[in-house]
Amino acid sequence: MSISEEILRKDEKAIMRLRALYEQYGYKKYKMNKFEEYDFYVENKSFLKSENIITFNDLSGKLLALKPDVTLSIVKNTNGIDKLYYNESVYRVENGEYRESMQVGLEYIGDIDLYSLSEVIGLAQKSLEIISDKHILDISHIGIVAGLLDVTGLSHIKKEQISKCISEKNAHQIKKICDDNEVCADISDKIIALASIYGPFDKALEAAKSLVVNETTKNAVDELESLYCILKATGSDKNINLDFSIINDMNYYNGIIFQGFTEGIFSVVLSGGRYDKLLHKLGKGSGAIGFAVHVDLLERYDAYEKPYDTDILIIYNDNADYSILALEVKKLTDNNESVRVQKGNAGKIKAKKTFIFDGRGLREN
Amino acid sequence: MKDLINIALPKGRLGEKAYNIFENLGYGCPSIHENNRKLIFENEENGVRYFWAKPSDVAIYVERGAADIGIVGKDILLEYSPDVYELFDLGIGKCRMAVAGIKGEHESTEKTLRVATKFPNIAKEYYRKKSREIDIIKLNGSIEIAPILKMSDVIVDIVETGKTLIENNLEPYEDIVDISARFISNKVSYKFKNEKIEEILNRMRTELSK
């Protein structure tokens, strides 16, 4: 029996194609346990987006958790160099309720250089391509944001407030906070410009160059420029924009962070970044970069809803000859049709064709 | 049809003012002036589709992408913290969020403060920063009655002219934050309809900063 892709939902198809893509680039699948010891998450709470974790006791009374995140578990078990991908459920709070959601993701752990950076960004972009023709990958660099905030000389709390405004592209509020705290106009203008930058990689990069104020920002812009050159060389610079309003926890992430979007889905479909700091925190010497695709968002593509529940619906009643009925069904399924046999009436089933089995043969309805 | 920009406007005076601004910028939609109960209006020529929503729902429509952009009061943004871009302060619908209470009295610091409000999150945040213990009483309207009937010690509400307060023998004690109308955008729409949204934003910036 040959299997047609038609029976797969959009998200199931995407999972298979993403896996094939990562295998093609030599990444190995990592299958993990559903549970993790709760203490592990307590120590690394701020890496997780939410503190709400589903916990329960194992048979010996130890507190376990349903994993809210995959990256942490992978990093914990790595020893230096790994290229891995996974396809796992995570359990998180969304809109005030626990939800199970499927993630397909990839982690590159080891000595991260420009080549590995460009490979992972390239794979993120290809992953989006698999999901939809209309996609955008937005890239930011923590160094630019952090470097600019550093020269303001403001307290941690004030910097956080400005960070939040940057993530909202809220120029008027950045201006207000800077003015209230006597940040010089040149710097506040640069922060506002940073929040407002949005556009194709090459153009936006030119704009970002004028924001260099210290070594951190300089290194960040240089890294983006080198990355751009590599991506351009293979023609994979399309649909990549720079957007410095992407903000992520600076205690774990460093360097490049990114988010992917596809038209019609009003959430972040793909998110990732470089997280050397998490590895250092867990006592590993190397660096890491990775991303996750939130595949269950794809069910929102309603264009893929099937117009029919089945090709053929057969209605029969009590006095039918079941052997003849079974034969009729076999004939049809052998012919690769999907057949639903039902007693009494059709109910709410939508079929391309409906037949009544009148005891001896099929009669079209 | 697909390329229209969906704009959510808050029903009421603020929304009408905001629509007039859009119209002046060249995004008019004449059918909106027809006197009927329709909620959605579109003008393909100008590439816009407007709809009227309850002010507190505008942020939800924009966050979920049903509207690409919207006009909403800062009070709503502070109260619901939607995940959207706040791109511009229109400077219209100006008022302030304030603590108010019975005229001539003051906030007692000796006991848990009973706060009546339509904006529980703003009130909680404000008093958390002051380390005050409070008892929030969430109401949906006519907040001024609460202190008069001694149900609450103070109210946290929007004060525009202060007239309603005076007429009910109340007065503002402290200002919490200035409020005005903001131009917000859905984060994903901003990316896929960037040119059009930036065009509207730039025209608005030029026009309103004159």
Coordinates of C-alpha atoms in Angstrom, one line a residue:
Chain A
M1 CA 0.0 0.0 0.0
S2 CA 1.5 3.3 -1.0
I3 CA 1.1 6.2 1.3
S4 CA -0.1 9.5 0.0
E5 CA 1.1 12.7 1.7
E6 CA -2.5 13.9 1.4
I7 CA -3.5 12.3 4.6
L8 CA -0.9 14.3 6.5
R9 CA -1.8 17.6 8.1
K10 CA 0.3 20.6 7.3
D11 CA 2.2 20.4 10.5
E12 CA 2.9 16.7 10.1
K13 CA 4.2 17.2 6.6
A14 CA 6.4 20.1 7.9
I15 CA 7.8 17.9 10.6
M16 CA 8.9 15.2 8.1
R17 CA 10.4 17.7 5.8
L18 CA 12.2 19.6 8.5
R19 CA 13.7 16.3 9.8
A20 CA 14.8 15.4 6.3
L21 CA 16.5 18.9 5.9
Y22 CA 18.4 18.6 9.2
E23 CA 19.5 15.0 8.4
Q24 CA 20.8 16.2 5.1
Y25 CA 23.1 18.6 6.9
G26 CA 24.4 15.8 9.1
Y27 CA 22.4 16.7 12.3
K28 CA 21.5 13.7 14.4
K29 CA 18.2 13.1 16.0
Y30 CA 18.0 13.4 19.8
K31 CA 15.3 11.5 21.5
M32 CA 14.7 12.5 25.1
N33 CA 12.8 11.6 28.2
K34 CA 9.5 13.4 28.7
F35 CA 10.4 14.2 32.3
E36 CA 13.3 16.1 33.9
E37 CA 14.1 16.6 37.6
Y38 CA 12.4 19.8 38.8
D39 CA 15.5 21.1 40.6
F40 CA 17.2 21.5 37.2
Y41 CA 14.6 24.0 36.1
V42 CA 14.7 25.9 39.4
E43 CA 18.4 26.5 38.9
N44 CA 17.9 27.8 35.4
K45 CA 14.5 29.5 35.8
S46 CA 15.3 32.6 33.9
F47 CA 16.1 30.7 30.7
L48 CA 12.5 29.6 30.6
K49 CA 9.9 32.1 29.4
S50 CA 7.5 31.2 32.3
E51 CA 8.0 29.9 35.8
N52 CA 5.0 27.7 35.6
I53 CA 6.0 24.1 35.2
I54 CA 3.9 21.0 35.6
T55 CA 5.3 18.9 38.4
F56 CA 4.6 15.5 39.9
N57 CA 6.3 12.9 42.2
D58 CA 8.0 9.8 40.8
L59 CA 7.7 6.5 42.6
S60 CA 10.4 7.3 45.1
G61 CA 8.9 10.7 45.9
K62 CA 11.3 12.8 43.9
L63 CA 9.8 15.9 42.2
L64 CA 9.8 15.6 38.5
A65 CA 8.6 18.1 35.8
L66 CA 7.1 17.7 32.4
K67 CA 9.7 19.5 30.3
P68 CA 8.9 23.0 29.3
D69 CA 12.0 23.3 27.2
V70 CA 14.3 21.1 25.2
T71 CA 17.4 23.1 24.8
L72 CA 18.3 23.0 28.5
S73 CA 18.1 19.2 28.6
I74 CA 20.2 18.9 25.5
V75 CA 22.9 21.2 26.8
K76 CA 23.0 19.4 30.1
N77 CA 23.9 16.2 28.5
T78 CA 26.3 17.4 25.9
N79 CA 30.0 17.1 26.1
G80 CA 31.4 19.7 23.9
I81 CA 30.6 19.1 20.2
D82 CA 27.3 18.1 18.9
K83 CA 25.0 18.7 16.0
L84 CA 21.5 17.6 17.0
Y85 CA 17.9 18.0 16.1
Y86 CA 14.8 17.0 18.0
N87 CA 11.1 16.7 17.6
E88 CA 9.5 16.9 21.0
S89 CA 6.5 18.0 23.0
V90 CA 7.0 20.8 25.5
Y91 CA 4.5 21.8 28.2
R92 CA 4.1 25.5 28.9
V93 CA 1.6 28.1 30.0
E94 CA -0.1 29.9 27.2
N95 CA -3.0 32.4 27.7
G96 CA -3.2 31.3 31.3
E97 CA -3.5 27.5 30.6
Y98 CA -1.1 24.6 30.3
R99 CA -0.6 23.5 26.8
E100 CA 1.3 20.7 25.1
S101 CA 3.0 21.9 22.0
M102 CA 5.2 20.4 19.4
Q103 CA 8.6 21.8 18.6
V104 CA 11.1 20.7 16.0
G105 CA 14.5 22.3 16.7
L106 CA 18.1 22.2 16.0
E107 CA 21.2 22.8 18.2
Y108 CA 24.8 23.3 17.1
I109 CA 27.0 22.9 20.1
G110 CA 30.8 23.5 19.9
D111 CA 33.2 26.1 18.8
I112 CA 30.9 28.6 17.0
D113 CA 32.5 30.4 14.2
L114 CA 31.1 32.3 11.2
Y115 CA 30.7 29.2 9.2
S116 CA 28.5 27.5 11.8
L117 CA 26.6 30.7 12.3
S118 CA 25.8 31.0 8.6
E119 CA 24.9 27.3 8.5
V120 CA 22.4 27.6 11.3
I121 CA 20.9 30.9 9.9
G122 CA 20.7 29.2 6.5
L123 CA 18.9 26.2 8.0
A124 CA 16.5 28.5 9.8
Q125 CA 15.7 30.2 6.6
K126 CA 15.2 26.9 4.7
S127 CA 13.0 25.7 7.6
L128 CA 10.7 28.7 7.0
E129 CA 10.7 28.0 3.3
I130 CA 9.4 24.5 4.0
I131 CA 6.5 26.1 5.9
S132 CA 5.5 28.8 3.5
D133 CA 6.7 30.6 0.4
K134 CA 5.9 33.9 2.2
H135 CA 8.3 34.0 5.1
I136 CA 10.6 36.4 6.8
L137 CA 13.6 35.8 9.0
D138 CA 14.4 38.7 11.3
I139 CA 17.9 38.9 12.8
S140 CA 19.1 41.0 15.7
H141 CA 22.4 41.2 17.6
I142 CA 22.5 41.4 21.3
G143 CA 25.8 43.2 21.2
I144 CA 24.4 46.3 19.5
V145 CA 21.5 46.6 21.9
A146 CA 23.7 45.9 25.0
G147 CA 26.5 48.1 23.8
L148 CA 24.3 51.1 23.2
L149 CA 22.5 50.7 26.5
D150 CA 25.9 50.5 28.3
V151 CA 27.0 53.9 27.1
T152 CA 23.8 55.5 28.7
G153 CA 25.3 54.7 32.1
L154 CA 21.8 54.1 33.4
S155 CA 20.9 51.6 36.2
H156 CA 19.9 48.0 35.4
I157 CA 16.2 48.8 35.9
K158 CA 16.2 51.8 33.6
K159 CA 18.0 49.8 31.0
E160 CA 15.3 47.2 31.2
Q161 CA 12.7 49.8 30.7
I162 CA 14.4 51.0 27.6
S163 CA 14.8 47.4 26.4
K164 CA 11.1 47.0 26.7
C165 CA 10.5 50.1 24.7
I166 CA 12.9 48.9 22.0
S167 CA 10.9 45.7 21.8
E168 CA 7.7 47.8 21.2
K169 CA 9.5 50.1 18.7
N170 CA 8.2 52.8 21.1
A171 CA 10.3 55.8 20.1
H172 CA 8.4 58.4 22.1
Q173 CA 8.8 56.5 25.3
I174 CA 12.5 55.9 24.8
K175 CA 12.9 59.7 24.2
K176 CA 11.0 60.3 27.4
I177 CA 13.0 57.9 29.6
C178 CA 16.3 59.3 28.1
D179 CA 15.3 62.9 28.6
D180 CA 14.1 62.2 32.2
N181 CA 17.5 60.6 33.0
E182 CA 19.7 63.1 31.2
V183 CA 21.0 60.8 28.6
C184 CA 22.7 62.9 26.0
A185 CA 20.7 63.5 22.8
D186 CA 23.1 61.8 20.5
I187 CA 22.8 58.5 22.4
S188 CA 19.0 58.7 22.8
D189 CA 18.7 59.4 19.0
K190 CA 20.8 56.4 18.3
I191 CA 18.7 54.1 20.5
I192 CA 15.6 55.4 18.8
A193 CA 17.2 54.8 15.4
L194 CA 18.1 51.3 16.6
A195 CA 14.5 50.5 17.6
S196 CA 13.2 51.8 14.3
I197 CA 15.5 50.0 11.9
Y198 CA 13.7 47.5 9.9
G199 CA 14.4 46.2 6.4
P200 CA 16.5 44.0 4.1
F201 CA 19.8 42.8 5.6
D202 CA 22.1 44.9 3.4
K203 CA 20.2 48.2 3.7
A204 CA 19.5 47.9 7.4
L205 CA 23.1 46.9 8.0
E206 CA 24.2 50.3 6.5
A207 CA 21.9 52.0 8.9
A208 CA 23.2 50.0 11.8
K209 CA 26.8 51.0 11.0
S210 CA 26.1 54.6 12.1
L211 CA 25.1 53.3 15.5
V212 CA 28.6 52.1 16.5
V213 CA 29.6 53.8 19.7
N214 CA 32.1 51.3 21.4
E215 CA 33.8 48.0 20.9
T216 CA 30.8 45.9 21.7
T217 CA 28.7 47.6 19.0
K218 CA 31.5 47.6 16.6
N219 CA 32.1 43.8 17.0
A220 CA 28.4 43.2 16.6
V221 CA 28.1 45.1 13.4
D222 CA 31.3 43.5 12.0
E223 CA 29.9 40.0 12.8
L224 CA 26.6 40.9 11.0
E225 CA 28.5 42.1 8.0
S226 CA 30.6 39.0 7.7
L227 CA 27.5 36.9 8.1
Y228 CA 25.8 38.8 5.4
C229 CA 28.7 38.2 3.0
I230 CA 28.6 34.4 3.5
L231 CA 24.8 34.3 3.1
K232 CA 25.0 36.4 0.0
A233 CA 27.6 34.1 -1.5
T234 CA 25.1 31.2 -1.6
G235 CA 22.1 33.5 -2.5
S236 CA 20.5 32.8 0.8
D237 CA 20.2 36.4 1.9
K238 CA 16.7 36.7 0.6
N239 CA 13.8 37.4 3.0
I240 CA 16.2 38.1 5.8
N241 CA 15.7 41.4 7.6
L242 CA 17.4 43.1 10.4
D243 CA 15.2 44.0 13.4
F244 CA 16.9 45.0 16.6
S245 CA 13.5 45.1 18.5
I246 CA 13.9 41.3 19.1
I247 CA 15.0 41.2 22.7
N248 CA 15.9 38.1 24.6
D249 CA 17.4 37.4 28.0
M250 CA 20.9 38.7 28.0
N251 CA 22.0 36.4 30.8
Y252 CA 21.8 33.4 28.5
Y253 CA 21.9 34.7 25.0
N254 CA 24.8 36.5 23.4
G255 CA 25.5 37.5 19.8
I256 CA 23.0 36.8 17.1
I257 CA 19.3 36.1 17.9
F258 CA 16.5 35.6 15.3
Q259 CA 12.8 35.1 14.8
G260 CA 11.0 33.7 11.8
F261 CA 7.5 34.5 10.6
T262 CA 5.2 33.2 7.9
E263 CA 2.3 35.1 6.4
G264 CA -1.1 34.3 8.0
I265 CA 0.3 33.2 11.3
F266 CA 0.3 36.0 13.9
S267 CA 2.9 34.5 16.2
V268 CA 6.6 33.8 16.1
V269 CA 6.9 30.6 14.1
L270 CA 10.7 30.1 14.6
S271 CA 12.9 31.5 17.3
G272 CA 16.5 31.0 18.1
G273 CA 19.9 32.5 18.9
R274 CA 23.3 32.0 20.2
Y275 CA 23.5 31.0 23.8
D276 CA 27.1 30.5 24.8
K277 CA 26.4 32.0 28.2
L278 CA 24.0 29.1 29.1
L279 CA 26.7 26.6 28.3
H280 CA 29.2 28.5 30.5
K281 CA 26.6 28.6 33.3
L282 CA 26.2 24.9 33.1
G283 CA 30.0 24.5 33.2
K284 CA 30.6 23.6 29.6
G285 CA 33.4 25.3 27.8
S286 CA 32.0 25.6 24.3
G287 CA 29.5 27.8 22.6
A288 CA 26.1 27.0 21.0
I289 CA 23.5 28.3 18.6
G290 CA 20.1 26.8 17.8
F291 CA 16.5 27.4 17.0
A292 CA 13.1 25.8 17.4
V293 CA 10.1 25.7 15.0
H294 CA 6.8 25.9 16.7
V295 CA 5.1 23.5 14.3
D296 CA 1.7 23.3 15.9
L297 CA 1.0 26.9 14.9
L298 CA 0.7 25.5 11.4
E299 CA -2.7 24.1 12.1
R300 CA -3.9 27.6 11.7
Y301 CA -3.4 27.4 8.0
D302 CA -7.1 26.6 7.3
A303 CA -6.5 26.5 3.5
Y304 CA -5.4 22.9 4.2
E305 CA -8.6 21.8 5.6
K306 CA -9.9 18.9 3.7
P307 CA -13.2 19.5 1.8
Y308 CA -14.3 15.8 2.3
D309 CA -14.1 13.4 5.2
T310 CA -13.9 10.5 2.9
D311 CA -14.0 9.6 -0.8
I312 CA -16.9 7.2 -0.5
L313 CA -19.6 6.8 2.1
I314 CA -21.6 3.6 2.1
I315 CA -24.8 3.4 4.1
Y316 CA -26.3 0.0 4.9
N317 CA -29.1 -1.4 7.0
D318 CA -29.9 -4.5 9.0
N319 CA -30.9 -6.8 6.2
A320 CA -27.7 -6.4 4.2
D321 CA -25.6 -9.4 3.1
Y322 CA -22.3 -8.6 4.8
S323 CA -20.1 -10.7 2.6
I324 CA -21.2 -8.8 -0.5
L325 CA -20.8 -5.6 1.4
A326 CA -17.3 -6.5 2.5
L327 CA -16.4 -7.5 -1.1
E328 CA -17.6 -4.1 -2.4
V329 CA -15.6 -2.3 0.2
K330 CA -12.5 -4.3 -0.7
K331 CA -12.9 -3.5 -4.4
L332 CA -13.0 0.2 -3.6
T333 CA -10.1 0.3 -1.2
D334 CA -8.0 -1.8 -3.6
N335 CA -8.7 1.1 -6.0
N336 CA -7.1 3.5 -3.5
E337 CA -10.3 5.1 -2.5
S338 CA -11.1 5.9 1.1
V339 CA -14.3 4.2 2.2
R340 CA -16.4 4.8 5.3
V341 CA -19.1 2.3 5.9
Q342 CA -21.9 3.4 8.2
K343 CA -25.1 2.0 9.4
G344 CA -28.4 3.9 9.2
N345 CA -27.7 7.4 7.9
A346 CA -24.9 9.7 6.7
G347 CA -24.9 11.9 9.8
K348 CA -22.6 14.9 9.3
I349 CA -20.0 13.0 7.1
K350 CA -19.0 14.9 4.0
A351 CA -18.2 12.4 1.2
K352 CA -17.4 12.9 -2.5
K353 CA -19.9 10.1 -3.3
T354 CA -22.5 8.5 -1.1
F355 CA -23.8 5.0 -1.9
I356 CA -26.7 3.1 -0.4
F357 CA -26.1 -0.7 0.0
D358 CA -29.5 -2.2 -0.7
G359 CA -28.7 -5.7 0.3
R360 CA -27.3 -6.9 -3.0
G361 CA -25.3 -4.0 -4.4
L362 CA -24.3 -0.4 -4.3
R363 CA -26.8 2.3 -5.5
E364 CA -25.6 5.9 -5.9
N365 CA -27.5 8.3 -3.6
Chain B
M1 CA -8.7 42.3 -0.9
K2 CA -5.7 40.7 0.7
D3 CA -3.6 43.9 0.5
L4 CA -6.0 46.1 2.4
I5 CA -4.7 47.5 5.7
N6 CA -7.1 46.6 8.4
I7 CA -7.5 49.4 10.9
A8 CA -9.2 49.0 14.3
L9 CA -10.6 52.2 15.7
P10 CA -12.2 52.6 19.2
K11 CA -15.9 53.4 19.1
G12 CA -16.6 56.9 20.3
R13 CA -15.1 60.4 20.2
L14 CA -11.5 59.3 20.2
G15 CA -12.1 56.9 17.3
E16 CA -13.9 59.6 15.3
K17 CA -11.0 62.0 15.8
A18 CA -8.5 59.3 14.8
Y19 CA -10.5 58.5 11.7
N20 CA -10.4 62.2 10.7
I21 CA -6.7 62.2 10.9
F22 CA -6.5 59.1 8.7
E23 CA -8.9 60.8 6.2
N24 CA -6.7 64.0 6.2
L25 CA -3.7 61.8 5.4
G26 CA -5.3 60.4 2.3
Y27 CA -6.8 57.2 3.7
G28 CA -10.4 58.2 3.6
C29 CA -13.3 55.8 3.4
P30 CA -16.4 57.8 2.5
S31 CA -18.9 55.0 3.4
I32 CA -18.0 55.4 7.0
H33 CA -20.0 58.6 7.2
E34 CA -23.2 56.8 6.2
N35 CA -25.5 56.7 9.1
N36 CA -26.0 53.0 9.7
R37 CA -25.1 50.2 12.0
K38 CA -22.4 48.7 9.9
L39 CA -19.1 48.0 11.8
I40 CA -16.8 47.4 8.8
F41 CA -16.0 49.9 6.0
E42 CA -13.6 49.5 3.2
N43 CA -12.1 51.6 0.4
E44 CA -10.1 49.6 -2.0
E45 CA -8.8 52.7 -3.8
N46 CA -7.0 53.8 -0.7
G47 CA -6.2 50.3 0.4
V48 CA -7.9 50.5 3.8
R49 CA -10.5 48.7 5.8
Y50 CA -11.8 50.3 9.0
F51 CA -13.7 48.7 11.8
W52 CA -15.1 50.0 15.0
A53 CA -14.4 48.0 18.2
K54 CA -14.9 48.5 21.9
P55 CA -11.8 50.6 23.0
S56 CA -10.5 47.8 25.2
D57 CA -10.8 45.3 22.4
V58 CA -8.8 47.3 19.8
A59 CA -5.6 46.0 21.4
I60 CA -6.8 42.4 21.2
Y61 CA -7.8 42.7 17.5
V62 CA -4.4 44.1 16.7
E63 CA -2.5 41.6 18.9
R64 CA -4.2 38.7 17.2
G65 CA -3.7 40.1 13.7
A66 CA -7.4 40.6 12.8
A67 CA -6.4 44.3 12.5
D68 CA -3.0 45.2 11.2
I69 CA -2.9 48.5 13.0
G70 CA -5.1 50.4 15.4
I71 CA -5.6 53.5 17.5
V72 CA -5.8 52.9 21.2
G73 CA -5.5 54.8 24.5
K74 CA -2.3 54.3 26.5
D75 CA -4.5 53.3 29.4
I76 CA -5.6 50.1 27.5
L77 CA -1.9 49.3 26.6
L78 CA -0.8 49.7 30.2
E79 CA -3.7 47.6 31.5
Y80 CA -3.6 44.7 29.1
S81 CA 0.1 44.8 28.0
P82 CA -0.6 43.4 24.5
D83 CA 2.3 42.1 22.5
V84 CA 2.3 44.8 19.8
Y85 CA 4.5 47.6 18.4
E86 CA 3.6 51.0 19.9
L87 CA 4.7 53.2 17.0
F88 CA 3.5 56.7 17.6
D89 CA 1.9 59.0 20.1
L90 CA -0.8 60.9 18.4
G91 CA -1.1 63.4 21.2
I92 CA -4.9 63.3 21.0
G93 CA -7.4 62.1 23.6
K94 CA -5.0 63.5 26.3
C95 CA -5.9 62.8 29.9
R96 CA -4.2 61.2 32.9
M97 CA -4.5 58.2 35.1
A98 CA -4.9 59.4 38.7
V99 CA -5.7 58.4 42.2
A100 CA -8.7 60.3 43.5
G101 CA -10.7 60.4 46.7
I102 CA -13.1 62.4 48.9
K103 CA -12.2 66.1 48.7
G104 CA -10.2 67.5 51.6
E105 CA -9.1 64.0 52.8
H106 CA -6.0 62.1 52.1
E107 CA -4.9 58.5 51.6
S108 CA -4.6 56.8 55.0
T109 CA -1.3 55.0 55.3
E110 CA -2.4 53.1 58.4
K111 CA -4.4 50.3 56.9
T112 CA -4.9 48.3 53.7
L113 CA -6.0 50.7 51.1
R114 CA -9.3 49.8 49.3
V115 CA -8.9 50.8 45.6
A116 CA -11.9 50.9 43.3
T117 CA -11.0 50.9 39.6
K118 CA -11.6 49.7 36.0
F119 CA -7.8 49.3 35.7
P120 CA -6.7 46.7 38.3
N121 CA -3.4 46.0 36.7
I122 CA -2.4 49.6 36.5
A123 CA -3.5 50.1 40.1
K124 CA -1.7 47.0 41.4
E125 CA 1.5 48.0 39.6
Y126 CA 1.4 51.5 41.0
Y127 CA 0.9 50.5 44.6
R128 CA 3.4 47.6 44.3
K129 CA 6.1 50.2 43.5
K130 CA 5.0 52.1 46.6
S131 CA 5.0 48.9 48.6
R132 CA 1.4 49.5 49.7
E133 CA -0.9 46.7 50.6
I134 CA -4.2 47.2 48.7
D135 CA -7.5 45.6 48.2
I136 CA -8.6 46.0 44.6
I137 CA -12.3 46.4 43.8
K138 CA -12.8 45.9 40.1
L139 CA -15.7 47.9 38.8
N140 CA -16.9 48.4 35.2
G141 CA -18.2 52.0 35.4
S142 CA -19.4 54.9 37.6
I143 CA -16.3 54.4 39.7
E144 CA -16.9 57.7 41.5
I145 CA -19.7 56.1 43.6
A146 CA -17.3 53.8 45.4
P147 CA -15.7 56.3 47.8
I148 CA -18.9 58.2 48.3
L149 CA -20.6 55.0 49.6
K150 CA -17.4 54.2 51.6
M151 CA -16.9 51.0 49.6
S152 CA -13.4 52.1 48.7
D153 CA -10.9 54.7 50.1
V154 CA -9.7 55.8 46.7
I155 CA -10.3 55.3 43.0
V156 CA -7.8 54.9 40.2
D157 CA -9.4 56.2 37.1
I158 CA -8.9 58.4 34.0
V159 CA -9.2 62.1 34.7
E160 CA -9.8 64.4 31.8
T161 CA -11.1 67.7 33.0
G162 CA -11.8 66.7 36.6
K163 CA -15.4 67.9 36.2
T164 CA -17.0 64.5 37.1
L165 CA -14.8 64.4 40.2
I166 CA -15.7 67.9 41.4
E167 CA -19.4 67.2 40.9
N168 CA -19.2 64.2 43.1
N169 CA -17.2 66.0 45.8
L170 CA -14.0 64.1 44.9
E171 CA -10.5 65.4 44.0
P172 CA -7.4 64.0 42.4
Y173 CA -4.7 63.0 45.0
E174 CA -1.8 61.9 42.8
D175 CA -1.2 61.5 39.1
I176 CA 0.0 58.0 38.0
V177 CA 0.7 58.5 34.3
D178 CA -0.2 60.7 31.3
I179 CA -2.5 59.1 28.8
S180 CA -3.0 59.8 25.1
A181 CA -3.9 57.9 21.9
R182 CA -1.2 55.6 20.4
F183 CA -0.7 54.1 16.9
I184 CA -0.2 50.4 17.4
S185 CA 0.7 47.7 14.9
N186 CA 0.6 43.9 14.9
K187 CA 4.2 42.7 15.0
V188 CA 3.8 40.2 12.1
S189 CA 1.7 42.6 9.9
Y190 CA 4.4 45.2 10.4
K191 CA 6.8 42.9 8.7
F192 CA 4.6 41.6 5.8
K193 CA 2.9 45.0 5.2
N194 CA 5.9 47.1 6.1
E195 CA 5.8 49.5 3.2
K196 CA 2.2 50.5 3.7
I197 CA 2.4 50.7 7.5
E198 CA 5.6 52.8 7.3
E199 CA 3.9 55.1 4.7
I200 CA 0.9 55.7 7.0
L201 CA 3.2 56.2 10.0
N202 CA 5.4 58.7 8.1
R203 CA 2.5 60.7 6.9
M204 CA 1.1 60.8 10.4
R205 CA 4.4 61.9 11.9
T206 CA 4.8 64.7 9.4
E207 CA 1.2 65.9 9.7
L208 CA 1.0 65.8 13.5
S209 CA 4.3 67.2 14.3
K210 CA 3.6 70.4 12.3

